CSV table of C-alpha atoms and ligand atoms in Angstrom, one decimal:
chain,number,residue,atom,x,y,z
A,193,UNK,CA,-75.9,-12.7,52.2
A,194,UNK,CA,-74.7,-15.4,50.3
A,195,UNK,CA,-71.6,-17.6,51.5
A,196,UNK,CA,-69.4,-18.9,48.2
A,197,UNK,CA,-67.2,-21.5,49.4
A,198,UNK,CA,-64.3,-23.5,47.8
A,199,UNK,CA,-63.5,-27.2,49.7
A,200,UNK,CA,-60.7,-29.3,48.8
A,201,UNK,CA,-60.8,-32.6,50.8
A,202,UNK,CA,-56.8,-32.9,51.7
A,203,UNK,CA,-57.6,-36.7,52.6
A,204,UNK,CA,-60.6,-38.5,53.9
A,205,UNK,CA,-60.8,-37.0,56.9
A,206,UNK,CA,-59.3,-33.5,56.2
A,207,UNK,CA,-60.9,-30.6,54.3
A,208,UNK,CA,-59.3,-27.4,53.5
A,209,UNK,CA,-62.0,-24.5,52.6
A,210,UNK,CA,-62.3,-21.1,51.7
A,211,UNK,CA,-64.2,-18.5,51.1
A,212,UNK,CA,-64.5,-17.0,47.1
A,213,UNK,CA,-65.7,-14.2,45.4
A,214,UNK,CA,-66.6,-15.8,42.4
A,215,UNK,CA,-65.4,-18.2,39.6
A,216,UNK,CA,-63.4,-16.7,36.8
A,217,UNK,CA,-63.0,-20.5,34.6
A,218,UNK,CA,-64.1,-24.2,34.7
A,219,UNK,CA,-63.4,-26.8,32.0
A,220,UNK,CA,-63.0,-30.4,31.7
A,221,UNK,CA,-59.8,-30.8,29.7
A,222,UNK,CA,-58.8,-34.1,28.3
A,223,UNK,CA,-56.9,-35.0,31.5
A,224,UNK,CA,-58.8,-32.8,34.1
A,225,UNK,CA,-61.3,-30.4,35.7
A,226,UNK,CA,-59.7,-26.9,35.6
A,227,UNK,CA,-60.9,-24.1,37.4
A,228,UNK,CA,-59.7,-20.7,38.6
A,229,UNK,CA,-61.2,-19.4,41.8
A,230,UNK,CA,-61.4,-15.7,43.2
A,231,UNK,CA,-60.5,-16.8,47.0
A,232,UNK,CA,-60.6,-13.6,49.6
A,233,UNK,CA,-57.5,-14.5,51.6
A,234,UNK,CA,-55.1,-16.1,48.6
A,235,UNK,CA,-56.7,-14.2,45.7
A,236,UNK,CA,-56.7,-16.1,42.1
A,237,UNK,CA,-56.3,-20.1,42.8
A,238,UNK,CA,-56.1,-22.5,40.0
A,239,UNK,CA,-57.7,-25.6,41.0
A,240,UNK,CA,-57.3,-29.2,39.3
A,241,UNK,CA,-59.6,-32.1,39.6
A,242,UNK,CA,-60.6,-30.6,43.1
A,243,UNK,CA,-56.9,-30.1,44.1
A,244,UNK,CA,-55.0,-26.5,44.5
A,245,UNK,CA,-52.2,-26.2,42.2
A,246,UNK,CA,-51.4,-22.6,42.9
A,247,UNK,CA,-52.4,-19.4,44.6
A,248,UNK,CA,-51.2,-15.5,44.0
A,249,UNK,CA,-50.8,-15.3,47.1
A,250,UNK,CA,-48.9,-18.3,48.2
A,251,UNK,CA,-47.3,-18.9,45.1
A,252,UNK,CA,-44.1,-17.7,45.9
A,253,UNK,CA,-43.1,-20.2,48.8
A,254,UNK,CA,-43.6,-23.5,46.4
A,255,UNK,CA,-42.2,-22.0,43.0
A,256,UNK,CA,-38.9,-19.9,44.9
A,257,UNK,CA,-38.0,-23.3,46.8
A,258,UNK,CA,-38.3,-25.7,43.9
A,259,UNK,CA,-36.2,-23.9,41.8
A,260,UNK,CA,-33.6,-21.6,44.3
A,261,UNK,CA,-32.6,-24.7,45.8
A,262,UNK,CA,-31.4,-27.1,43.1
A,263,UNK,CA,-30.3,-23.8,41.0
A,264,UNK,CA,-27.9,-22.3,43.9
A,265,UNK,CA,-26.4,-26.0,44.2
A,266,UNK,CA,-25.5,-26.4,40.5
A,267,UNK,CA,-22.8,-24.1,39.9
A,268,UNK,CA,-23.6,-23.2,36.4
A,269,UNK,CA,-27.3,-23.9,35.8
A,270,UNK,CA,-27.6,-23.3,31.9
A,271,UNK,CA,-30.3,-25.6,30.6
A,272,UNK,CA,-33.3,-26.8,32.6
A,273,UNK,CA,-35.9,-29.1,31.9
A,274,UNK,CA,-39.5,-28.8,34.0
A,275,UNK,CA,-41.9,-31.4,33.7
A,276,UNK,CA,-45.4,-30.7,34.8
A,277,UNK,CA,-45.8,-26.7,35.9
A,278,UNK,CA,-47.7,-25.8,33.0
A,279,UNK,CA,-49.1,-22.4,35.3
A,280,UNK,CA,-45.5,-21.5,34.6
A,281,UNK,CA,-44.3,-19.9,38.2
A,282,UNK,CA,-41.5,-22.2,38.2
A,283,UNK,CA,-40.1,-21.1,34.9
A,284,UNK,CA,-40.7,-17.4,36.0
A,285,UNK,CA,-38.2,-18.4,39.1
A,286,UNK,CA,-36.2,-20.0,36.8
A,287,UNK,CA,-35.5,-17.3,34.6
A,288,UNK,CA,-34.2,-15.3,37.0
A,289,UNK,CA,-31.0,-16.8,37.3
A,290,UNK,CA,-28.4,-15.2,34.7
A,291,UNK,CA,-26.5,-18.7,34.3
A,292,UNK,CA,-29.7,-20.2,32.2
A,293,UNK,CA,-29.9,-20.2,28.5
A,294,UNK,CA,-32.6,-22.2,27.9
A,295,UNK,CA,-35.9,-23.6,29.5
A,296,UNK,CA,-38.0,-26.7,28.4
A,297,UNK,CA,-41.7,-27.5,29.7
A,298,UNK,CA,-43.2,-30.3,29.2
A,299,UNK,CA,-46.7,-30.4,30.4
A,300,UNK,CA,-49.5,-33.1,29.5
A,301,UNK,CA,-52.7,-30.6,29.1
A,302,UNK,CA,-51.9,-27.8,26.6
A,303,UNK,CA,-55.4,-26.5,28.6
A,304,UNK,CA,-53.6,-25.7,31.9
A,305,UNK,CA,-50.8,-23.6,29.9
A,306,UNK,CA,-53.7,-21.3,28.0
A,307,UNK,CA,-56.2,-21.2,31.1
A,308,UNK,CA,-53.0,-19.8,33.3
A,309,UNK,CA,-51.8,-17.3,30.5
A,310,UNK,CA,-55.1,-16.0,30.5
A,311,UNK,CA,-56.4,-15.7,34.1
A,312,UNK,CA,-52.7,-15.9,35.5
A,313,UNK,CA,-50.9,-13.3,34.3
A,314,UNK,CA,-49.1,-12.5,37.7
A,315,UNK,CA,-47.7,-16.2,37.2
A,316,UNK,CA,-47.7,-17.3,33.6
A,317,UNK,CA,-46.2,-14.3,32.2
A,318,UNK,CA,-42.6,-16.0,31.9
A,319,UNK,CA,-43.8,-18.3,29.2
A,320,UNK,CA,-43.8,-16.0,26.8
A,321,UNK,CA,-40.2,-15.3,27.0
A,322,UNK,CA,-38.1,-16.5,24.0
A,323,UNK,CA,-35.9,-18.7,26.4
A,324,UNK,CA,-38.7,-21.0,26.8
A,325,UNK,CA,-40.0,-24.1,24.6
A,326,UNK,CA,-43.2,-25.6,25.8
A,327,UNK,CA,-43.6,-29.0,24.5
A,328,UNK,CA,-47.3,-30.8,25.3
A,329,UNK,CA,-46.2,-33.8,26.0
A,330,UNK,CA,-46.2,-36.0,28.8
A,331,UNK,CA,-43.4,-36.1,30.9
A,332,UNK,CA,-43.1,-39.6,31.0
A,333,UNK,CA,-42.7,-40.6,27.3
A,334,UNK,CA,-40.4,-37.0,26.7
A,335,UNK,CA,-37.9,-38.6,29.3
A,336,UNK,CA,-37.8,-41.7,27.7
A,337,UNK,CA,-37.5,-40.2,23.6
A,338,UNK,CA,-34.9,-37.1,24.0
A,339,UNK,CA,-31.4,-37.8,23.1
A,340,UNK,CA,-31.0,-34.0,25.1
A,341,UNK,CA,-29.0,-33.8,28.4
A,342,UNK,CA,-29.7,-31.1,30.7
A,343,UNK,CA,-28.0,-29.4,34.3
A,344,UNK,CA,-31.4,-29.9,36.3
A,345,UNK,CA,-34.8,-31.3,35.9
A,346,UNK,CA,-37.5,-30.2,37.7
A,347,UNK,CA,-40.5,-32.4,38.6
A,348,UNK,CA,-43.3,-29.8,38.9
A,349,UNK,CA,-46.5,-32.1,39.3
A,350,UNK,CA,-50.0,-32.9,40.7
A,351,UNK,CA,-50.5,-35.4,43.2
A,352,UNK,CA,-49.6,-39.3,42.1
A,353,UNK,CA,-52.9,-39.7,40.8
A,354,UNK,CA,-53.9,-40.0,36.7
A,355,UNK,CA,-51.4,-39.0,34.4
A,356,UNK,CA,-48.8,-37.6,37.4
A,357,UNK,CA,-48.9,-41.6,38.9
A,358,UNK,CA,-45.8,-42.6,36.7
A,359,UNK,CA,-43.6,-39.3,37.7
A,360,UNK,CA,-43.1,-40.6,41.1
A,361,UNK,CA,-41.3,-44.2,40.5
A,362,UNK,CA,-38.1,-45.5,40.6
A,363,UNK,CA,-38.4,-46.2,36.8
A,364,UNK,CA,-39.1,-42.5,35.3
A,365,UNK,CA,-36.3,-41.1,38.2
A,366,UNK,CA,-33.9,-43.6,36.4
A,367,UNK,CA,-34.6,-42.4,33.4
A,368,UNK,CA,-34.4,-39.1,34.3
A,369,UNK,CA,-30.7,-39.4,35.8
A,370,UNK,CA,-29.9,-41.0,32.0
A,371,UNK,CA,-30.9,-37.2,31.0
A,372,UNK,CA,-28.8,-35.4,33.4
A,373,UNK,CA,-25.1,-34.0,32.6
A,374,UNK,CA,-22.4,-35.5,34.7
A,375,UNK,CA,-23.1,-32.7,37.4
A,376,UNK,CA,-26.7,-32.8,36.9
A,377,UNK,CA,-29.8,-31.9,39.5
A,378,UNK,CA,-33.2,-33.9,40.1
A,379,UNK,CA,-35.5,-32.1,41.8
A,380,UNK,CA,-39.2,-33.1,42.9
A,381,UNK,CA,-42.0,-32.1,44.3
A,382,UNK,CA,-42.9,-34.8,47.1
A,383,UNK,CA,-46.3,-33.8,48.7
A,384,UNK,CA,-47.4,-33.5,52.8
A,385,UNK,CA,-44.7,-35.4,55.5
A,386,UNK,CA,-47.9,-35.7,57.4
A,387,UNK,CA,-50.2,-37.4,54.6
A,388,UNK,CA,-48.2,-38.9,52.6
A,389,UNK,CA,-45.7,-40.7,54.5
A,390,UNK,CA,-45.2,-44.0,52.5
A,391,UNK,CA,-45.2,-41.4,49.6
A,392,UNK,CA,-41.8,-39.6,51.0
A,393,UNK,CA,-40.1,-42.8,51.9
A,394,UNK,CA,-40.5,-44.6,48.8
A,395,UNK,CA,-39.4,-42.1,46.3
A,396,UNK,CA,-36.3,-41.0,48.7
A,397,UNK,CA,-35.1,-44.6,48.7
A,398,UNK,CA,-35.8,-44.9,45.3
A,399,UNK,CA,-33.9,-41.4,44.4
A,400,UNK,CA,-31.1,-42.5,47.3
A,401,UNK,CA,-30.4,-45.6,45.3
A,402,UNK,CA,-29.9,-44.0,41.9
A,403,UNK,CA,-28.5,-40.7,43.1
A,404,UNK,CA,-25.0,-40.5,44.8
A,405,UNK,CA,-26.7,-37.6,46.8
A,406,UNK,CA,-30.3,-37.2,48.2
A,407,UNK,CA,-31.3,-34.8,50.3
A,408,UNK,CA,-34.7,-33.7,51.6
A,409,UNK,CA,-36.1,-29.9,52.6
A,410,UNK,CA,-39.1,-28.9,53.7
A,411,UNK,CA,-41.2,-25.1,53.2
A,412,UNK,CA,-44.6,-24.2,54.7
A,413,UNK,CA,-47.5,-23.4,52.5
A,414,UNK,CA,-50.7,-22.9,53.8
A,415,UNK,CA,-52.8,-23.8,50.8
A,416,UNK,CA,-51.1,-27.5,50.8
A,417,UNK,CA,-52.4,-30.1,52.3
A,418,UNK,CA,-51.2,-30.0,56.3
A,419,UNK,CA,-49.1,-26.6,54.9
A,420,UNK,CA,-45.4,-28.5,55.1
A,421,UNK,CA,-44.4,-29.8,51.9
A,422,UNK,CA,-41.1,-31.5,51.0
A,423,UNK,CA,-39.2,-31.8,48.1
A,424,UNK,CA,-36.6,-34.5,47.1
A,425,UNK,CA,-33.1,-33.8,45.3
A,426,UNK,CA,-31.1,-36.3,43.9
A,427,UNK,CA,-27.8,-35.0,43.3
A,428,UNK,CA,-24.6,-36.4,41.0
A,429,UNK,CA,-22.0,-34.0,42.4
A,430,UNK,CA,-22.9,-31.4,43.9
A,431,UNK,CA,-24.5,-31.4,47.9
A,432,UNK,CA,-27.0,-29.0,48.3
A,433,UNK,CA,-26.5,-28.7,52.3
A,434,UNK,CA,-22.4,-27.9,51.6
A,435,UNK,CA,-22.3,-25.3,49.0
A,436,UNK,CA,-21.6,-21.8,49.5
A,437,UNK,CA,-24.4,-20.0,49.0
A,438,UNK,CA,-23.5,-16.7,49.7
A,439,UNK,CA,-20.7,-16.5,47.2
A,440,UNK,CA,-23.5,-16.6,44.5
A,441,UNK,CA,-25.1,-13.8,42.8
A,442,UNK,CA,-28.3,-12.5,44.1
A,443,UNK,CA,-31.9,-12.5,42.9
A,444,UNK,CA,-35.0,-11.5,43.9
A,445,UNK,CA,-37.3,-13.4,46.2
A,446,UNK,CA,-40.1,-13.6,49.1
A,447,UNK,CA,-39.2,-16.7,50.6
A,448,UNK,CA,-36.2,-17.9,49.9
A,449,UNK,CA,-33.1,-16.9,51.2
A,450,UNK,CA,-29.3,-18.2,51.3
A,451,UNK,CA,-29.9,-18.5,55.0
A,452,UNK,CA,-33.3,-20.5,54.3
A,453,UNK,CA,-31.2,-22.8,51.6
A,454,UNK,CA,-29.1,-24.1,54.4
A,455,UNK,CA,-32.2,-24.2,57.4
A,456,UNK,CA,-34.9,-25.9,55.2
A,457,UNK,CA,-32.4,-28.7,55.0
A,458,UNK,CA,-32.7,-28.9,59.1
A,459,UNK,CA,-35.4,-31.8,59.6
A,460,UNK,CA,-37.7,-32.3,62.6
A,461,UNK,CA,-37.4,-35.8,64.2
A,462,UNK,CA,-40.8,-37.3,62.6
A,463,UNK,CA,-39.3,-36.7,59.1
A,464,UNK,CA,-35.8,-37.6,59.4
A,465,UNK,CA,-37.5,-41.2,60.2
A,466,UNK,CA,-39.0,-41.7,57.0
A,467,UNK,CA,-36.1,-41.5,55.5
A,468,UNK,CA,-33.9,-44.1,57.2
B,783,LIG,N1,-47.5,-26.7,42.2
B,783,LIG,C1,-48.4,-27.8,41.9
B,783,LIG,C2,-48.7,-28.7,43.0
B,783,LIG,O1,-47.9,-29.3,43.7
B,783,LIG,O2,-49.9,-28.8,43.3
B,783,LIG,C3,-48.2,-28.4,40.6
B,783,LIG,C4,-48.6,-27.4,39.6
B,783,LIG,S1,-48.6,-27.8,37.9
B,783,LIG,C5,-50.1,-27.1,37.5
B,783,LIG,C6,-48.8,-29.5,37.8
B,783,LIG,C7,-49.0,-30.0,36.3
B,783,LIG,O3,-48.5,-31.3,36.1
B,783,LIG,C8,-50.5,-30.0,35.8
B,783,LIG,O4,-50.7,-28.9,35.0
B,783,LIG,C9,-50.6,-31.3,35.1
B,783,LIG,O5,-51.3,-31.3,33.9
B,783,LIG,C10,-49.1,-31.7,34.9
B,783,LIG,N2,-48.9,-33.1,34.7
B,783,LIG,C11,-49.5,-34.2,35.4
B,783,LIG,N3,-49.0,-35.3,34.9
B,783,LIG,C12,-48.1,-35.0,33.9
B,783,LIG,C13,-47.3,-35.8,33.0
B,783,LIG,N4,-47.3,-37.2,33.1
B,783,LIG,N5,-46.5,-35.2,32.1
B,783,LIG,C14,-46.5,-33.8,32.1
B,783,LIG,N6,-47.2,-33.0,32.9
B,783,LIG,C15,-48.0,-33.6,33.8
């Protein structure tokens, strides 16, 4: 019988592959390759320029911790702002917290946003809801144009590579904290502490130099490269490792917890280096 196989090489040396069913969608858009995938283990995986984005599966772990975290440290979360994420699992994370009124996305290939309504439902499903404004747009030149300030902007993006290179210097973060209310949340995506260690220490100092408070947290997800990723908050006010979390309401969720907000926060030795 025949073997289908996806492989995505996670560096030169590294591959990551997986066994699919079939393939439900490829395209080239103006900005990428898109393709959805019918893996056996993760089931639907949308995969761009070679790269997984997302997973049914796995989804939960990267979309619950990019958006519990910074949205359980603000202490009213009203209006956010995600740049990148056009699959739309963040904003369904988002949406779950009663505080917010309204939700922006800004993401640079109007393709992504149509390919994940249509073979995505399980994620996508919250950008239909009237709370959300999807502007295709990129991220980069939106930051620099809106005269809008928000509680928490959410950096939701592919690698540094192509049109997600500029989301990860010193120049767009500074931007970004021009667009943040006095009490306002960055929050980033910020790839593998195993691959992409010069990666982690240059946007921390960068974030630590513009941000009274930076922090860094870590989740495992086995479809990312290594499976430990790390995210990077820069904070005006409030500290994400001192709030109390379990005075807040409650939601729903797989992965996160309030006892997981506090642990993730817990660094092994090898990553608290990179960011001294
Ligand atoms: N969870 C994902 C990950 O870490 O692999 C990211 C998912 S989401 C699909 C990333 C999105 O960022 C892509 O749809 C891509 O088109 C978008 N993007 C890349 N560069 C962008 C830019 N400059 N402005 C807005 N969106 C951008």
């Amino acid at each position: 019988m025949i073997e289908l196989n996806f492989t995505e090489k996670q560096t030169k040396n590294v591959s990551f592959t997986c066994k699919i069913k079939r393939t439900l969608h490829t395209e080239k858009s103006s900005f990428q390759e898109i393709a959805v995938l019918e893996t056996i283990e993760f089931g639907k995986m949308l995969v761009l320029d070679g790269t997984v984005q997302t997973t049914i599966e796995d989804e939960f772990v990267y979309h619950e911790m990019i958006t519990h975290v910074p949205l359980y440290t603000h202490a009213e979360p009203k209006r956010i702002l995600v740049i990148g994420g056009g699959d739309g699992g963040t904003i369904k994370e988002i949406l779950k917290h009663p505080t917010v009124e309204s939700v922006e996305l800004v993401e640079i290939d109007e393709r992504v946003v149509q390919v994940s309504k249509k073979y995505l439902p399980e994620i996508s499903y919250a950008l239909n809801d009237p709370r959300v404004k999807i502007n295709i747009r990129d991220g980069i030149e939106h930051i620099k144009n809106i005269n809008t300030k928000y509680d928490i902007i959410i950096i939701d993006s592919t690698d540094p590579i192509g049109p997600a290179e500029g989301l990860f210097t010193y120049d767009f973060y500074s931007n970004i904290n021009k667009k943040l209310t006095d009490t306002g949340i960055l929050i980033a995506q910020t790839e593998s502490p195993f691959f992409n260690k010069e990666l982690i220490k240059n946007v921390f100092k960068n974030i630590s130099s513009i941000f009274p408070i930076a922090k860094l947290y870590l989740a495992n997800i086995p479809t990312y490269p290594s499976g430990l990723w790390s995210f990077t908050i820069g904070s005006k006010k409030y500290d994400p490792t001192v709030v109390n979390i379990s005075a807040k309401y409650d939601i729903n969720s797989k992965y996160y917890t309030k006892k997981i907000h506090n642990s993730c926060f817990v660094l092994p030795e090898f990553v608290k280096e990179l960011l001294i």
